[in-house]
Each structure stands twice: as C-alpha cells, then as structure tokens.
C-alpha cells in the first residue's frame, strides 16, 4: 500500500484540485483502489468528489478519526 499526503499550511495553493485529479487518474487510468481522506474543515475535496457521482462518502467526520 502506498500513501501520499498533500499538505500545505497556506490556503489556495490547489491541494483540493490536485487531490481530486490524482484520485481520478489513479482510479480511472491506472485501475487502482483509492481512498481520499479530506481533513479540511471546508470539505472542498469531498464536495468535488461527491458531485462527480464517482465517489462514496462515509458518514465519519475528521474529528472522529482524530479522537479516541
């Protein structure tokens, strides 16, 4: 299993756009299984993937992943 993290402290640098495009590329062109975890409180990555109809969103919020 490979792990890739897209992170930057500065906003507006394209992290969400890159994450979505990379997810589509890995799944559609390389036939890989992809898990995208959106920890950003704005949820832009989740919103983009959901609108496409190609993704399923789990009912788990980020604070549930990061606490006991």
mmCIF file of N, CA and C in Angstrom:
data_model
loop_
_atom_site.group_PDB
_atom_site.id
_atom_site.type_symbol
_atom_site.label_atom_id
_atom_site.label_comp_id
_atom_site.label_asym_id
_atom_site.label_seq_id
_atom_site.Cartn_x
_atom_site.Cartn_y
_atom_site.Cartn_z
ATOM 1 N N UNK A 1 0.844 -1.177 0.000
ATOM 2 C CA UNK A 1 0.000 0.000 0.000
ATOM 3 C C UNK A 1 0.885 1.234 0.000
ATOM 4 N N UNK A 2 0.602 2.139 -0.894
ATOM 5 C CA UNK A 2 1.321 3.409 -0.984
ATOM 6 C C UNK A 2 0.497 4.493 -0.303
ATOM 7 N N UNK A 3 1.172 5.426 0.328
ATOM 8 C CA UNK A 3 0.497 6.542 0.989
ATOM 9 C C UNK A 3 1.052 7.839 0.434
ATOM 10 N N UNK A 4 0.162 8.736 0.077
ATOM 11 C CA UNK A 4 0.552 10.044 -0.429
ATOM 12 C C UNK A 4 -0.227 11.093 0.344
ATOM 13 N N UNK A 5 0.467 12.104 0.833
ATOM 14 C CA UNK A 5 -0.178 13.179 1.588
ATOM 15 C C UNK A 5 0.028 14.487 0.835
ATOM 16 N N UNK A 6 -1.069 15.223 0.653
ATOM 17 C CA UNK A 6 -0.998 16.558 0.063
ATOM 18 C C UNK A 6 -1.279 17.552 1.175
ATOM 19 N N UNK A 7 -0.282 18.319 1.560
ATOM 20 C CA UNK A 7 -0.452 19.239 2.678
ATOM 21 C C UNK A 7 0.337 20.522 2.435
ATOM 22 N N UNK A 8 -0.199 21.606 2.939
ATOM 23 C CA UNK A 8 0.475 22.890 2.891
ATOM 24 C C UNK A 8 -0.253 23.795 3.870
ATOM 25 N N UNK A 9 0.472 24.607 4.603
ATOM 26 C CA UNK A 9 -0.170 25.492 5.574
ATOM 27 C C UNK A 9 -0.890 26.655 4.904
ATOM 28 N N UNK A 10 -0.452 27.031 3.734
ATOM 29 C CA UNK A 10 -1.047 28.160 3.030
ATOM 30 C C UNK A 10 -2.300 27.703 2.293
ATOM 31 N N UNK A 11 -3.330 28.492 2.353
ATOM 32 C CA UNK A 11 -4.557 28.190 1.626
ATOM 33 C C UNK A 11 -4.477 28.642 0.179
ATOM 34 N N UNK A 12 -5.305 28.051 -0.668
ATOM 35 C CA UNK A 12 -5.401 28.496 -2.046
ATOM 36 C C UNK A 12 -4.271 28.076 -2.952
ATOM 37 N N UNK A 13 -3.571 26.997 -2.613
ATOM 38 C CA UNK A 13 -2.455 26.554 -3.443
ATOM 39 C C UNK A 13 -2.814 25.366 -4.327
ATOM 40 N N UNK A 14 -4.072 24.924 -4.304
ATOM 41 C CA UNK A 14 -4.518 23.869 -5.205
ATOM 42 C C UNK A 14 -4.493 22.468 -4.652
ATOM 43 N N UNK A 15 -4.438 22.317 -3.331
ATOM 44 C CA UNK A 15 -4.382 20.970 -2.736
ATOM 45 C C UNK A 15 -5.614 20.141 -3.077
ATOM 46 N N UNK A 16 -6.791 20.737 -2.964
ATOM 47 C CA UNK A 16 -8.031 20.016 -3.239
ATOM 48 C C UNK A 16 -8.123 19.620 -4.711
ATOM 49 N N UNK A 17 -7.785 20.530 -5.590
ATOM 50 C CA UNK A 17 -7.841 20.243 -7.025
ATOM 51 C C UNK A 17 -6.880 19.119 -7.394
ATOM 52 N N UNK A 18 -5.676 19.174 -6.849
ATOM 53 C CA UNK A 18 -4.690 18.137 -7.137
ATOM 54 C C UNK A 18 -5.133 16.801 -6.562
ATOM 55 N N UNK A 19 -5.677 16.803 -5.361
ATOM 56 C CA UNK A 19 -6.132 15.553 -4.739
ATOM 57 C C UNK A 19 -7.228 14.901 -5.567
ATOM 58 N N UNK A 20 -8.180 15.682 -6.042
ATOM 59 C CA UNK A 20 -9.274 15.139 -6.859
ATOM 60 C C UNK A 20 -8.753 14.595 -8.177
ATOM 61 N N UNK A 21 -7.940 15.370 -8.861
ATOM 62 C CA UNK A 21 -7.415 14.930 -10.150
ATOM 63 C C UNK A 21 -6.526 13.694 -10.008
ATOM 64 N N UNK A 22 -5.723 13.650 -8.968
ATOM 65 C CA UNK A 22 -4.871 12.488 -8.734
ATOM 66 C C UNK A 22 -5.707 11.256 -8.424
ATOM 67 N N UNK A 23 -6.752 11.427 -7.638
ATOM 68 C CA UNK A 23 -7.645 10.313 -7.335
ATOM 69 C C UNK A 23 -8.299 9.756 -8.585
ATOM 70 N N UNK A 24 -8.811 10.647 -9.434
ATOM 71 C CA UNK A 24 -9.416 10.209 -10.697
ATOM 72 C C UNK A 24 -8.394 9.498 -11.576
ATOM 73 N N UNK A 25 -7.203 10.064 -11.678
ATOM 74 C CA UNK A 25 -6.150 9.483 -12.509
ATOM 75 C C UNK A 25 -5.781 8.078 -12.039
ATOM 76 N N UNK A 26 -5.541 7.938 -10.749
ATOM 77 C CA UNK A 26 -5.152 6.626 -10.218
ATOM 78 C C UNK A 26 -6.258 5.597 -10.407
ATOM 79 N N UNK A 27 -7.503 6.017 -10.221
ATOM 80 C CA UNK A 27 -8.615 5.075 -10.343
ATOM 81 C C UNK A 27 -8.961 4.775 -11.804
ATOM 82 N N UNK A 28 -9.191 5.806 -12.583
ATOM 83 C CA UNK A 28 -9.676 5.625 -13.947
ATOM 84 C C UNK A 28 -8.613 5.122 -14.918
ATOM 85 N N UNK A 29 -7.421 5.673 -14.855
ATOM 86 C CA UNK A 29 -6.399 5.312 -15.835
ATOM 87 C C UNK A 29 -5.491 4.174 -15.392
ATOM 88 N N UNK A 30 -5.222 4.089 -14.096
ATOM 89 C CA UNK A 30 -4.314 3.044 -13.611
ATOM 90 C C UNK A 30 -5.043 1.904 -12.907
ATOM 91 N N UNK A 31 -6.382 2.015 -12.816
ATOM 92 C CA UNK A 31 -7.211 0.976 -12.190
ATOM 93 C C UNK A 31 -6.772 0.636 -10.764
ATOM 94 N N UNK A 32 -6.433 1.656 -9.998
ATOM 95 C CA UNK A 32 -6.030 1.477 -8.603
ATOM 96 C C UNK A 32 -7.203 1.766 -7.682
ATOM 97 N N UNK A 33 -7.193 1.133 -6.524
ATOM 98 C CA UNK A 33 -8.170 1.457 -5.482
ATOM 99 C C UNK A 33 -7.666 2.695 -4.757
ATOM 100 N N UNK A 34 -8.537 3.664 -4.547
ATOM 101 C CA UNK A 34 -8.131 4.953 -3.990
ATOM 102 C C UNK A 34 -9.006 5.296 -2.786
ATOM 103 N N UNK A 35 -8.361 5.722 -1.719
ATOM 104 C CA UNK A 35 -9.064 6.244 -0.550
ATOM 105 C C UNK A 35 -8.599 7.678 -0.354
ATOM 106 N N UNK A 36 -9.537 8.609 -0.398
ATOM 107 C CA UNK A 36 -9.230 10.024 -0.180
ATOM 108 C C UNK A 36 -9.830 10.410 1.161
ATOM 109 N N UNK A 37 -9.005 10.930 2.051
ATOM 110 C CA UNK A 37 -9.472 11.397 3.354
ATOM 111 C C UNK A 37 -9.313 12.909 3.376
ATOM 112 N N UNK A 38 -10.428 13.606 3.471
ATOM 113 C CA UNK A 38 -10.441 15.067 3.454
ATOM 114 C C UNK A 38 -10.535 15.567 4.893
ATOM 115 N N UNK A 39 -9.440 16.068 5.429
ATOM 116 C CA UNK A 39 -9.421 16.571 6.800
ATOM 117 C C UNK A 39 -9.631 18.081 6.877
ATOM 118 N N UNK A 40 -9.790 18.726 5.747
ATOM 119 C CA UNK A 40 -10.009 20.166 5.724
ATOM 120 C C UNK A 40 -11.441 20.483 6.164
ATOM 121 N N UNK A 41 -11.607 21.427 7.061
ATOM 122 C CA UNK A 41 -12.933 21.755 7.572
ATOM 123 C C UNK A 41 -13.855 22.320 6.496
ATOM 124 N N UNK A 42 -13.308 22.861 5.406
ATOM 125 C CA UNK A 42 -14.144 23.380 4.326
ATOM 126 C C UNK A 42 -14.746 22.264 3.474
ATOM 127 N N UNK A 43 -14.078 21.118 3.398
ATOM 128 C CA UNK A 43 -14.616 19.968 2.673
ATOM 129 C C UNK A 43 -14.660 20.118 1.168
ATOM 130 N N UNK A 44 -13.766 20.905 0.587
ATOM 131 C CA UNK A 44 -13.790 21.116 -0.867
ATOM 132 C C UNK A 44 -13.509 19.836 -1.650
ATOM 133 N N UNK A 45 -12.595 19.026 -1.176
ATOM 134 C CA UNK A 45 -12.290 17.776 -1.867
ATOM 135 C C UNK A 45 -13.493 16.840 -1.823
ATOM 136 N N UNK A 46 -14.100 16.713 -0.657
ATOM 137 C CA UNK A 46 -15.283 15.862 -0.512
ATOM 138 C C UNK A 46 -16.406 16.346 -1.417
ATOM 139 N N UNK A 47 -16.623 17.642 -1.450
ATOM 140 C CA UNK A 47 -17.686 18.212 -2.284
ATOM 141 C C UNK A 47 -17.446 17.908 -3.761
ATOM 142 N N UNK A 48 -16.224 18.067 -4.218
ATOM 143 C CA UNK A 48 -15.907 17.808 -5.625
ATOM 144 C C UNK A 48 -16.097 16.342 -5.985
ATOM 145 N N UNK A 49 -15.616 15.460 -5.134
ATOM 146 C CA UNK A 49 -15.744 14.028 -5.421
ATOM 147 C C UNK A 49 -17.193 13.570 -5.361
ATOM 148 N N UNK A 50 -17.973 14.140 -4.465
ATOM 149 C CA UNK A 50 -19.379 13.769 -4.347
ATOM 150 C C UNK A 50 -20.181 14.236 -5.554
ATOM 151 N N UNK A 51 -19.921 15.451 -6.026
ATOM 152 C CA UNK A 51 -20.641 15.986 -7.184
ATOM 153 C C UNK A 51 -20.400 15.153 -8.438
ATOM 154 N N UNK A 52 -19.241 14.532 -8.542
ATOM 155 C CA UNK A 52 -18.916 13.750 -9.731
ATOM 156 C C UNK A 52 -19.756 12.485 -9.824
ATOM 157 N N UNK A 53 -20.252 12.000 -8.687
ATOM 158 C CA UNK A 53 -21.023 10.765 -8.676
ATOM 159 C C UNK A 53 -20.158 9.518 -8.721
ATOM 160 N N UNK A 54 -18.851 9.687 -8.699
ATOM 161 C CA UNK A 54 -17.936 8.553 -8.779
ATOM 162 C C UNK A 54 -17.406 8.121 -7.422
ATOM 163 N N UNK A 55 -17.815 8.822 -6.373
ATOM 164 C CA UNK A 55 -17.273 8.537 -5.049
ATOM 165 C C UNK A 55 -18.396 8.306 -4.044
ATOM 166 N N UNK A 56 -18.058 7.573 -3.021
ATOM 167 C CA UNK A 56 -18.957 7.342 -1.903
ATOM 168 C C UNK A 56 -18.359 8.027 -0.683
ATOM 169 N N UNK A 57 -19.180 8.710 0.065
ATOM 170 C CA UNK A 57 -18.692 9.426 1.236
ATOM 171 C C UNK A 57 -19.145 8.686 2.484
ATOM 172 N N UNK A 58 -18.195 8.376 3.349
ATOM 173 C CA UNK A 58 -18.503 7.710 4.616
ATOM 174 C C UNK A 58 -19.063 8.739 5.597
ATOM 175 N N UNK A 59 -19.940 8.312 6.498
ATOM 176 C CA UNK A 59 -20.530 9.247 7.459
ATOM 177 C C UNK A 59 -19.626 9.518 8.660
ATOM 178 N N UNK A 60 -18.322 9.561 8.448
ATOM 179 C CA UNK A 60 -17.363 9.795 9.524
ATOM 180 C C UNK A 60 -16.756 11.173 9.322
ATOM 181 N N UNK A 61 -16.730 11.966 10.369
ATOM 182 C CA UNK A 61 -16.136 13.286 10.288
ATOM 183 C C UNK A 61 -14.711 13.252 10.800
ATOM 184 N N UNK A 62 -13.919 14.243 10.408
ATOM 185 C CA UNK A 62 -12.492 14.236 10.741
ATOM 186 C C UNK A 62 -12.230 14.196 12.232
ATOM 187 N N UNK A 63 -13.041 14.885 13.026
ATOM 188 C CA UNK A 63 -12.788 14.886 14.469
ATOM 189 C C UNK A 63 -12.991 13.485 15.063
ATOM 190 N N UNK A 64 -13.814 12.655 14.418
ATOM 191 C CA UNK A 64 -14.000 11.284 14.887
ATOM 192 C C UNK A 64 -12.783 10.429 14.591
ATOM 193 N N UNK A 65 -12.068 10.734 13.524
ATOM 194 C CA UNK A 65 -10.852 9.990 13.188
ATOM 195 C C UNK A 65 -9.689 10.351 14.096
ATOM 196 N N UNK A 66 -9.695 11.587 14.575
ATOM 197 C CA UNK A 66 -8.538 12.107 15.314
ATOM 198 C C UNK A 66 -8.693 12.048 16.820
ATOM 199 N N UNK A 67 -9.822 11.566 17.325
ATOM 200 C CA UNK A 67 -10.009 11.445 18.768
ATOM 201 C C UNK A 67 -10.284 9.996 19.121
ATOM 202 N N UNK A 68 -10.224 9.703 20.389
ATOM 203 C CA UNK A 68 -10.438 8.335 20.850
ATOM 204 C C UNK A 68 -11.842 7.886 20.674
#
